[in-house]
Short mmCIF file of C-alpha atoms in Angstrom, two decimals:
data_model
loop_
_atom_site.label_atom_id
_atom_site.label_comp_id
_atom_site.label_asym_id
_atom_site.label_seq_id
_atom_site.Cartn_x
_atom_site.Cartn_y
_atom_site.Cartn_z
CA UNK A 1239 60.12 142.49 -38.63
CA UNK A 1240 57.71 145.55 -38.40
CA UNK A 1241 60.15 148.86 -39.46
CA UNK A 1242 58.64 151.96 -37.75
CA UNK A 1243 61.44 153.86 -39.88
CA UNK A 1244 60.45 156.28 -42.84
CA UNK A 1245 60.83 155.62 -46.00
CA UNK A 1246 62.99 158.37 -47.85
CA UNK A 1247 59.83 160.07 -49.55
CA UNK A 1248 58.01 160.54 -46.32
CA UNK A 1249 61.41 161.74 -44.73
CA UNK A 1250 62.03 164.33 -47.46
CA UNK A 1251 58.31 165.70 -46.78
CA UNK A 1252 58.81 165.07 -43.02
CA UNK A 1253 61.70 167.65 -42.96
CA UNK A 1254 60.33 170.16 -45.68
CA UNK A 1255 57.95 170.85 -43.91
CA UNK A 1256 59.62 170.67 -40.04
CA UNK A 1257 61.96 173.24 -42.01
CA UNK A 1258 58.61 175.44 -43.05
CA UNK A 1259 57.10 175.21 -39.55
CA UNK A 1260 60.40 176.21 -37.66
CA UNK A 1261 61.24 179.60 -40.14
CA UNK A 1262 58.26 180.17 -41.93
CA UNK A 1263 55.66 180.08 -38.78
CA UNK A 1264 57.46 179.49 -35.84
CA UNK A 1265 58.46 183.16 -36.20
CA UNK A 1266 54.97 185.42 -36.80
CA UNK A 1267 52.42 183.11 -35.90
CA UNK A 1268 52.28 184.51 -32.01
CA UNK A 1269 51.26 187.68 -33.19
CA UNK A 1270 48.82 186.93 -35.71
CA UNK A 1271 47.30 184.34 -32.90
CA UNK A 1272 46.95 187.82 -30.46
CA UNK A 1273 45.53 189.42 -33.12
CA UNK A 1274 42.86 186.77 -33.82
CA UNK A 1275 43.74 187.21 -37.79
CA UNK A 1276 44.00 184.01 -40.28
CA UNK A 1277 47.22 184.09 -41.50
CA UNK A 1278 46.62 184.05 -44.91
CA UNK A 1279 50.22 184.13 -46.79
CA UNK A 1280 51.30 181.36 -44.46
CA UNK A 1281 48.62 179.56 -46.00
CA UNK A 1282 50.04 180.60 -49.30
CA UNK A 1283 53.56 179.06 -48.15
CA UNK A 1284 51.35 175.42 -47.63
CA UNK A 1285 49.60 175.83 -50.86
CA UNK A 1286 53.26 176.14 -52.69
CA UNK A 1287 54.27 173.38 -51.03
CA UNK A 1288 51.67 171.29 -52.38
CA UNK A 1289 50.43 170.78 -48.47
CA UNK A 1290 46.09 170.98 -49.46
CA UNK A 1291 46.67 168.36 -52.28
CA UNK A 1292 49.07 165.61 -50.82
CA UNK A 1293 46.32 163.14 -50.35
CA UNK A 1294 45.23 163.33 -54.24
CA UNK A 1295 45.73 162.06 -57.78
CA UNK A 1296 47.79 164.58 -59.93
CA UNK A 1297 44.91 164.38 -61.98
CA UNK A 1298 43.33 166.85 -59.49
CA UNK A 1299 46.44 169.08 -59.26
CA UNK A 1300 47.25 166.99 -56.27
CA UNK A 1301 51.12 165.42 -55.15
CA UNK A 1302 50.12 161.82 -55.77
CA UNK A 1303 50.79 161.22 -52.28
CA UNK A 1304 48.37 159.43 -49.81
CA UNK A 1305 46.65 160.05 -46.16
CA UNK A 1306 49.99 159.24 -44.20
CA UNK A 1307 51.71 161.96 -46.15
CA UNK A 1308 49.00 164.07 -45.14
CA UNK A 1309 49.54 163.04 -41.27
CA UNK A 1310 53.04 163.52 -41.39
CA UNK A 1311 52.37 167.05 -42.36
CA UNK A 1312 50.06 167.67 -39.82
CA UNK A 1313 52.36 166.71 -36.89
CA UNK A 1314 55.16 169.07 -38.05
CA UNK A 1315 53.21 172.23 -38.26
CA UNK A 1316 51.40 171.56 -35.20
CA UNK A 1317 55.18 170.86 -33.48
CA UNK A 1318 54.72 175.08 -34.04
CA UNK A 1319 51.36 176.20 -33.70
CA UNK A 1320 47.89 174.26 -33.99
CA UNK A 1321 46.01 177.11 -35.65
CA UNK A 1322 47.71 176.26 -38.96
CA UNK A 1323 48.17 172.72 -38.57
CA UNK A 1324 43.93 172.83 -38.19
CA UNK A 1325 43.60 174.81 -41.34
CA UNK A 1326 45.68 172.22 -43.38
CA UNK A 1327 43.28 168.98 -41.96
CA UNK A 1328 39.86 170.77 -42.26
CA UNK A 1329 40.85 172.09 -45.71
CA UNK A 1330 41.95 168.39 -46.97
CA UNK A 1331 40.13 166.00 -44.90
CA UNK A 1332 36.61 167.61 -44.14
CA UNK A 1333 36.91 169.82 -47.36
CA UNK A 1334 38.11 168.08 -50.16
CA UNK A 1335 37.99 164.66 -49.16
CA UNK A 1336 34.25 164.03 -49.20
CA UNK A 1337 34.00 165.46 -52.85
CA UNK A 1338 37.13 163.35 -53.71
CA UNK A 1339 35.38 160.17 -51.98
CA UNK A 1340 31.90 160.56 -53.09
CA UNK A 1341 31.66 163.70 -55.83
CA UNK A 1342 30.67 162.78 -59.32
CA UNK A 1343 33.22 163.27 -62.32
CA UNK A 1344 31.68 166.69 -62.73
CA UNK A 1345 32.03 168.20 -59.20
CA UNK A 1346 35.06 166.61 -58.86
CA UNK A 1347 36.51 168.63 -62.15
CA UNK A 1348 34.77 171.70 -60.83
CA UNK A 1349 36.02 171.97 -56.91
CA UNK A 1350 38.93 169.92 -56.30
CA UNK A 1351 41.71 171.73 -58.54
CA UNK A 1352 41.25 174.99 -57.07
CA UNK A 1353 41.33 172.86 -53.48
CA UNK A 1354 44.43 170.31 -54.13
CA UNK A 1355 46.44 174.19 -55.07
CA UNK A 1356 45.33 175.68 -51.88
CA UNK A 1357 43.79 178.26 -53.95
CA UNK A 1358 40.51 177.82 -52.28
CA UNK A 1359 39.11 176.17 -49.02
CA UNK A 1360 36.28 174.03 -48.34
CA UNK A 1361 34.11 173.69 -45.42
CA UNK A 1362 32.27 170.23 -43.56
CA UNK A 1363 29.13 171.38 -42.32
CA UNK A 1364 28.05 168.54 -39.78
CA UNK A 1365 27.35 169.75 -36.32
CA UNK A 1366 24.21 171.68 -35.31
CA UNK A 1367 23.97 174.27 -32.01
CA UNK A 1368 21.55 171.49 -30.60
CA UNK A 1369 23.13 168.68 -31.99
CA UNK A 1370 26.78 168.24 -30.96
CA UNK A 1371 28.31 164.62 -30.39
CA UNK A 1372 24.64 163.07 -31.83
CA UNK A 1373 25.36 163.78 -35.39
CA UNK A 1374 22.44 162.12 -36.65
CA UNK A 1375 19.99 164.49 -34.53
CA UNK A 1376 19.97 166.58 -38.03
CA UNK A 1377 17.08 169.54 -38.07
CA UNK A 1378 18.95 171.11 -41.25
CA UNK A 1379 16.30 170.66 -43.79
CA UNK A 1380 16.49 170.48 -47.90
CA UNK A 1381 13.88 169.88 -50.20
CA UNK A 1382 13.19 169.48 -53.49
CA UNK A 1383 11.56 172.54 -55.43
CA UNK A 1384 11.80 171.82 -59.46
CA UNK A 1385 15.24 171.56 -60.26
CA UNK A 1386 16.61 172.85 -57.05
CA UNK A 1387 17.55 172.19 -52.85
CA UNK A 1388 16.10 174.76 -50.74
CA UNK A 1389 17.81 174.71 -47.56
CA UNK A 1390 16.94 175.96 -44.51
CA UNK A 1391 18.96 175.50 -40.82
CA UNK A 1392 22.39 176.40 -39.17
CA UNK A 1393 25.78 174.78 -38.25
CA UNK A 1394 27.98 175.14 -35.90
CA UNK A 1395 31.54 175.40 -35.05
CA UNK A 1396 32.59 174.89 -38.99
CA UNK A 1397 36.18 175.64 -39.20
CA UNK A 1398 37.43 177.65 -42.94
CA UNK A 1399 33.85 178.59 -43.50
CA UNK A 1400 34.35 182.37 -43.73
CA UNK A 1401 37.48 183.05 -45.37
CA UNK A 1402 38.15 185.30 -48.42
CA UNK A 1403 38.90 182.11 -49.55
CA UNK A 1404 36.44 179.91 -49.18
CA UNK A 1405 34.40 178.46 -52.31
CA UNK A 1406 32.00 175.95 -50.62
CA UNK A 1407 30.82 174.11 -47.78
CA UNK A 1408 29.26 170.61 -47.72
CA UNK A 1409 26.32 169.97 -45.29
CA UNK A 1410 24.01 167.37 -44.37
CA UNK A 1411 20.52 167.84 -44.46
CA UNK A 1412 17.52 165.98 -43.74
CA UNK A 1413 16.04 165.38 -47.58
CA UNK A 1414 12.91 162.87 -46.70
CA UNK A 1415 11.96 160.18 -44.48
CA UNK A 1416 13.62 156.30 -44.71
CA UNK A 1417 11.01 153.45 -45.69
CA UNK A 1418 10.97 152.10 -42.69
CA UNK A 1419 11.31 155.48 -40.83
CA UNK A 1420 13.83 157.55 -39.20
CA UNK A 1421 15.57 160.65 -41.07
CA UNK A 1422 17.01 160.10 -44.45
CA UNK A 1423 19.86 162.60 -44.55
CA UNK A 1424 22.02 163.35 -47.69
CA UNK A 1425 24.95 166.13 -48.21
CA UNK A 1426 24.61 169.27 -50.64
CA UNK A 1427 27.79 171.78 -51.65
CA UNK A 1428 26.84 174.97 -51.18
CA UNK A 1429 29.41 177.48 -52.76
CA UNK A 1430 30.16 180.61 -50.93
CA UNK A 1431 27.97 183.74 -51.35
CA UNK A 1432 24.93 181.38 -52.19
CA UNK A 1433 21.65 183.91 -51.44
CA UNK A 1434 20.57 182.88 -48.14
CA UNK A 1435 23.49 181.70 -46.82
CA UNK A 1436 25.22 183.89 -44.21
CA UNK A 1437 28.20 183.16 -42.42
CA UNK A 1438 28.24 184.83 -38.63
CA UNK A 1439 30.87 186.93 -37.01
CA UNK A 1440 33.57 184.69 -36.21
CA UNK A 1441 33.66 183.11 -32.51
CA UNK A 1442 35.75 184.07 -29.72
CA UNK A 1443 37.27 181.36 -28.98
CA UNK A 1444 39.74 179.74 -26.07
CA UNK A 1445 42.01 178.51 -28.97
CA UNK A 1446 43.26 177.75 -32.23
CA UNK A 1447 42.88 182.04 -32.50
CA UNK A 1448 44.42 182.05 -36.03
CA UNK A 1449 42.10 178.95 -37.48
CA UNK A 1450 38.92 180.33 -38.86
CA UNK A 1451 35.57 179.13 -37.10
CA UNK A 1452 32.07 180.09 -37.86
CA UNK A 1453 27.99 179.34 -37.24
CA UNK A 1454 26.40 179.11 -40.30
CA UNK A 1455 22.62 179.85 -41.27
CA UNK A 1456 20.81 179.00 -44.11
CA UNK A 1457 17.33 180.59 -44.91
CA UNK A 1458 15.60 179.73 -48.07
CA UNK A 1459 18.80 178.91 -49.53
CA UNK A 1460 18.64 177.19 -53.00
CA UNK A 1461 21.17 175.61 -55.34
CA UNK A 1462 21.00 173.01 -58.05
CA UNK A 1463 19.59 169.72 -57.19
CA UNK A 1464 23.49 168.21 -59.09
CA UNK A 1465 25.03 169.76 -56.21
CA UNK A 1466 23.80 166.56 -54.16
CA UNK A 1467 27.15 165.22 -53.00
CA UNK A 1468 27.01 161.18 -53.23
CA UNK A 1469 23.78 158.99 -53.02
CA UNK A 1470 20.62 160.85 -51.68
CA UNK A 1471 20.43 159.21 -48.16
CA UNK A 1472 23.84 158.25 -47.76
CA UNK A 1473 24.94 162.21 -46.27
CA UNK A 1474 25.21 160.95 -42.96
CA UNK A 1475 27.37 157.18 -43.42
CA UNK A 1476 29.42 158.53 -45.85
CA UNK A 1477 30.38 161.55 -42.95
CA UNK A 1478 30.76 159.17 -40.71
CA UNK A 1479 33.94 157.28 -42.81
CA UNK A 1480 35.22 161.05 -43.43
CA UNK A 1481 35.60 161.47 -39.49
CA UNK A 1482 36.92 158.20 -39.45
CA UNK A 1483 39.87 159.43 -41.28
CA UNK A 1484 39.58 162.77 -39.92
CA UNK A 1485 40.00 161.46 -36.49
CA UNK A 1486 43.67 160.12 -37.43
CA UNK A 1487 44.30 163.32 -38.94
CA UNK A 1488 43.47 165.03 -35.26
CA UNK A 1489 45.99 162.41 -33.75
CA UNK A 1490 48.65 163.09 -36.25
CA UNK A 1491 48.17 166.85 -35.06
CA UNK A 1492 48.15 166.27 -31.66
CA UNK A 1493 51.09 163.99 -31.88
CA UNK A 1494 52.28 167.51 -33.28
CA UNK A 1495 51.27 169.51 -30.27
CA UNK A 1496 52.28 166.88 -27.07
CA UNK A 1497 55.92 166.90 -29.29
CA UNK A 1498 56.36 170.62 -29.30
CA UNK A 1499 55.46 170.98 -25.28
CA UNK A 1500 58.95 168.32 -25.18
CA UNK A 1501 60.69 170.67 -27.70
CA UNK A 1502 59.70 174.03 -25.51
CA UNK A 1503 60.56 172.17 -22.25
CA UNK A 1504 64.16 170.91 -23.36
CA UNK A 1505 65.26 173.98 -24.48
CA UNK A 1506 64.06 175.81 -21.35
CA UNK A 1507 65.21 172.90 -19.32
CA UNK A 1508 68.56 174.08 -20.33
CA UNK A 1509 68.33 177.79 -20.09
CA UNK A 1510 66.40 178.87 -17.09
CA UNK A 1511 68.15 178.89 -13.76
CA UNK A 1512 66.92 178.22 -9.81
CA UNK A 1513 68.62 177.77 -7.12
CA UNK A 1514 71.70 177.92 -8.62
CA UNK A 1515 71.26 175.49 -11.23
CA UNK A 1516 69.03 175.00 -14.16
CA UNK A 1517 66.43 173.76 -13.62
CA UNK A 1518 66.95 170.72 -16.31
CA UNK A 1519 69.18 169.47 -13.35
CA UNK A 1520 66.69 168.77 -11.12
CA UNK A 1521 64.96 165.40 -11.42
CA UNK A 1522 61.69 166.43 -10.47
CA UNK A 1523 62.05 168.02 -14.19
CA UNK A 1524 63.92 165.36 -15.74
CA UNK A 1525 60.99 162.86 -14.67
CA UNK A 1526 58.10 165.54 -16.11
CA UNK A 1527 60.08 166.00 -19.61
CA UNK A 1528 60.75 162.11 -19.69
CA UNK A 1529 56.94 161.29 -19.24
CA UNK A 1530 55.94 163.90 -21.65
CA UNK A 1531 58.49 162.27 -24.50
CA UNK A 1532 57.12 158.86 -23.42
CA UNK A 1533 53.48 160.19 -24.16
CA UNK A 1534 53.98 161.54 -27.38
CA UNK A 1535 56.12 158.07 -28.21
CA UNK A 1536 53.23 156.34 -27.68
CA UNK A 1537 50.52 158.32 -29.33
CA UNK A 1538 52.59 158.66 -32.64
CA UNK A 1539 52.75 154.54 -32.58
CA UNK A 1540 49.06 154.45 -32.29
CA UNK A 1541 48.33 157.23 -34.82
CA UNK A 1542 51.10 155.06 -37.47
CA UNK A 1543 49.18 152.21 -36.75
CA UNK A 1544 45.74 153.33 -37.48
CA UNK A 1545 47.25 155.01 -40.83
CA UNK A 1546 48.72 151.28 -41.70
CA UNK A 1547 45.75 149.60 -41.88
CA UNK A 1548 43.72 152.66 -43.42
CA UNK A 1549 46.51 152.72 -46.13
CA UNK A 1550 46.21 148.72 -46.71
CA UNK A 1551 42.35 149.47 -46.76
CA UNK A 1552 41.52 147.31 -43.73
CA UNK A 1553 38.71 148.34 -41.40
CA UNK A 1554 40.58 150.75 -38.64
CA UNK A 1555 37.49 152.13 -37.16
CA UNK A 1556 38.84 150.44 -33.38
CA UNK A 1557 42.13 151.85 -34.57
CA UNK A 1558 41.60 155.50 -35.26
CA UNK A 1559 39.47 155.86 -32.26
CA UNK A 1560 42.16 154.52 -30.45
CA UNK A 1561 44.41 157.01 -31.90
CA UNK A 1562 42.22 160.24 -31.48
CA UNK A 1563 41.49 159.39 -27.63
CA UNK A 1564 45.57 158.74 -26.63
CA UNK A 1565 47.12 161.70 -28.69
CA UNK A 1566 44.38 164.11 -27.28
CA UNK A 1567 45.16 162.90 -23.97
CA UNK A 1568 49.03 163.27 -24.34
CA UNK A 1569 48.39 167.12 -26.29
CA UNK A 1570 46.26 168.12 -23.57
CA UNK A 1571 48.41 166.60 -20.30
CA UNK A 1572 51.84 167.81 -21.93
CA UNK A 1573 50.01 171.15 -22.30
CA UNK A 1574 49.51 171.08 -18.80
CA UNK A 1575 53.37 169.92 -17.35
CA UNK A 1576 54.87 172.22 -19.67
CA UNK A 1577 52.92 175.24 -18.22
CA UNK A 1578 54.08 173.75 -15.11
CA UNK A 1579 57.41 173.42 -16.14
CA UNK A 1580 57.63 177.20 -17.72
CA UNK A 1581 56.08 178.31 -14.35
CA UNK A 1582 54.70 181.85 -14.25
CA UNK A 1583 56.20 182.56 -17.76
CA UNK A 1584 53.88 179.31 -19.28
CA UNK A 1585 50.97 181.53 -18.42
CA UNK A 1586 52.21 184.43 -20.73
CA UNK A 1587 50.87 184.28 -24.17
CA UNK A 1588 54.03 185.73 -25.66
CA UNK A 1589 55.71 181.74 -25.29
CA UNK A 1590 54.51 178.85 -27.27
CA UNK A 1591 53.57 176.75 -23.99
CA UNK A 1592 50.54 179.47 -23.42
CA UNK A 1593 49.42 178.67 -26.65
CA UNK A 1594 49.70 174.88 -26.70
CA UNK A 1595 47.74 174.81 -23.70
CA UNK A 1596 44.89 177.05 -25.15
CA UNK A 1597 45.08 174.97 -28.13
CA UNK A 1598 45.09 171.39 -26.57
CA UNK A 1599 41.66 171.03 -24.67
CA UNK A 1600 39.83 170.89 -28.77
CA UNK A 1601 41.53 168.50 -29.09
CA UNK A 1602 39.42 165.83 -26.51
CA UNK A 1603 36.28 167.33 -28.29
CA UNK A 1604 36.45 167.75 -32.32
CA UNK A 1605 35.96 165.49 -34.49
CA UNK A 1606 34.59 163.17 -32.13
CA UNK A 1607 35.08 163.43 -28.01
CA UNK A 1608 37.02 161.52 -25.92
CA UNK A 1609 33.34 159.84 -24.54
CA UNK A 1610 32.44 159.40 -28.06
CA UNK A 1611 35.82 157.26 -28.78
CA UNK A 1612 35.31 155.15 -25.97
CA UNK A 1613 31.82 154.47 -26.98
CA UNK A 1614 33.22 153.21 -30.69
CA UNK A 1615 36.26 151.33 -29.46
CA UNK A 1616 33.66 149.44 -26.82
CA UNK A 1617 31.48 148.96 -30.13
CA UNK A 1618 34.31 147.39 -32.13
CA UNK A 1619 35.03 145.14 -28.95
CA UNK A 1620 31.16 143.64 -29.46
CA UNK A 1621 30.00 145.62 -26.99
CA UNK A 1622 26.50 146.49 -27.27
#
């Protein structure tokens, strides 16, 4: 019989970390959302956890622990607020990961310590101001010059990229032309404070106002031709498995975000009064609350099932789309009934439902779109 239940290990790190989330963020991160600032000693908190290296071998200064783990994480903190719960998948999945994955013995000895500890933050540099959803539309150039990569281009939109913290960003670049034509693009590292690369003012943004988020520009920037990250024109498949994973990260944290909107609704289900009853009485309420729990049900399924066959190392392409496109859905229409249900007061930034619903539209876009799943789950089906 399939057993949906926990084993003890993933329990233990299940509540640790709801425990973290409830008195460690739940508490201060409204006000360092106002004040668009990163919170950087609730970071800290993760990093003694262990949060940034749960994925990796101890070899690494990592937990030992495995993507799930990672997931499982995610969902808690993002029960709270979304802004950390972001920080924690971009700095693992899009940071780490790729030099885990696809860095040589000497990168990896380099970078990922000072990662798995939380000590410093990487950056994914994919997506370009023209490019968005076509990924493979790379103008980022880098070529050759002696020993070294001189880069030259921007990104967009690259979350941890401009922290005191950050030591590096990865980023795909066009390096030559394929044999039989078409753009041969390969990924670099390029550690922070490289000469001509400058990180821009950070964005004002709709949401996730405590994540960090930057454009990027690189002009004439050079670094050493062994900080090619995997096979010379294999940059842009081996990005495309990272999002693959990445994209049941996003449901694990939107799992995290349509489960919260329940958590805020219950409890003011049961304290606010109209009419001379609370409003948890009425079953116009009862219904909304019972749709939203059945929505967040569902998507945490299809996130667990995705990590399954990830974690058995079965193809779960279909999977993790599917995933991504029902747990943004249930963030972003939980968002909305719980603003509904918090009326006027859902509208104030001062209660957690104001923030979910800031934080939940992102969700239908990053790491792939909703259109973009759709288009990869009708691929899987032989759809052409």
């Amino acid at each position: 019989m399939i057993d949906f239940r926990l084993g003890e290990e993933y329990e233990a790190l299940r509540k640790s970390v709801h425990d973290f989330a409830q008195k460690e963020v739940a508490p201060v991160i409204g006000g360092f959302y106002e004040r668009e600032e990163f919170p950087y000693e609730i970071v800290r908190g993760m990093a003694r956890m262990g949060l940034f290296g749960l994925p990796f071998p101890e070899e690494y200064g990592g937990m030992g622990g495995d993507y799930f783990a990672l997931c499982l994480a995610l969902e808690e903190l993002a029960r709270v607020d979304s802004s950390v719960a972001i920080t924690l998948e971009a700095g693992v999945s899009l940071g780490a990961m790729p030099l885990f994955r696809f860095g040589s013995p000497e990168q990896k000895e380099k970078w990922l310590p000072s990662l798995c500890s939380g000590e410093a933050l990487g950056a994914f540099g994919l997506t370009e101001p023209g490019g968005g959803s076509d990924a493979g539309a790379t103008r980022t150039t880098a070529k050759l010059d002696g020993d070294e990569w001189v880069i030259n281009g921007s990104k967009s939109f690259i979350t941890n990229s401009g922290t005191d913290i950050t030591r590096l960003v990865t980023v795909t670049a066009v390096t030559g032309e394929k044999p039989g034509g078409g753009k041969e693009i390969s990924a670099i590292i390029v550690p922070s404070g490289t000469p001509g690369f400058t990180v821009a003012p950070k964005y004002s943004k709709v949401g996730w106002n405590a994540s960090d988020t930057h454009e990027l520009s690189f002009d004439d920037c050079r670094v050493p031709a062994e900080n090619l990250l995997g096979e010379r024109g294999r940059g842009y498949a081996q990005f495309l498995s990272i999002l693959d994973e990445g994209r049941v990260a996003i449901a694990a944290l939107s799992v995290g975000l349509a489960q919260g909107c329940v958590d805020e609704c219950l409890r003011y289900a049961g304290e606010r009064e109209a009419f001379g009853h609370r409003i948890g009485e009425y079953q116009a309420i009862q219904f909304k609350i019972a749709d939203m729990e059945v929505r967040a049900h569902t998507a945490r399924l299809a996130y667990y099932a995705a990590a399954s066959k990830m974690l058995r190392g079965e193809p779960f392409k279909k999977e993790a789309s599917i995933a991504k496109l029902v747990a943004s859905n249930a963030a972003m229409d939980n968002a909305r009934d719980a603003t509904q249900i918090f009326g006027g007061y859902g509208f104030m930034n001062e209660f957690p439902v104001g923030r979910f619903y800031r934080d939940a539209k992102i969700l239908e876009v990053g790491e792939g779109t909703s259109e973009v799943q759709r288009m990869l789950i009708a691929r899987e089906l032989g759809l052409r």
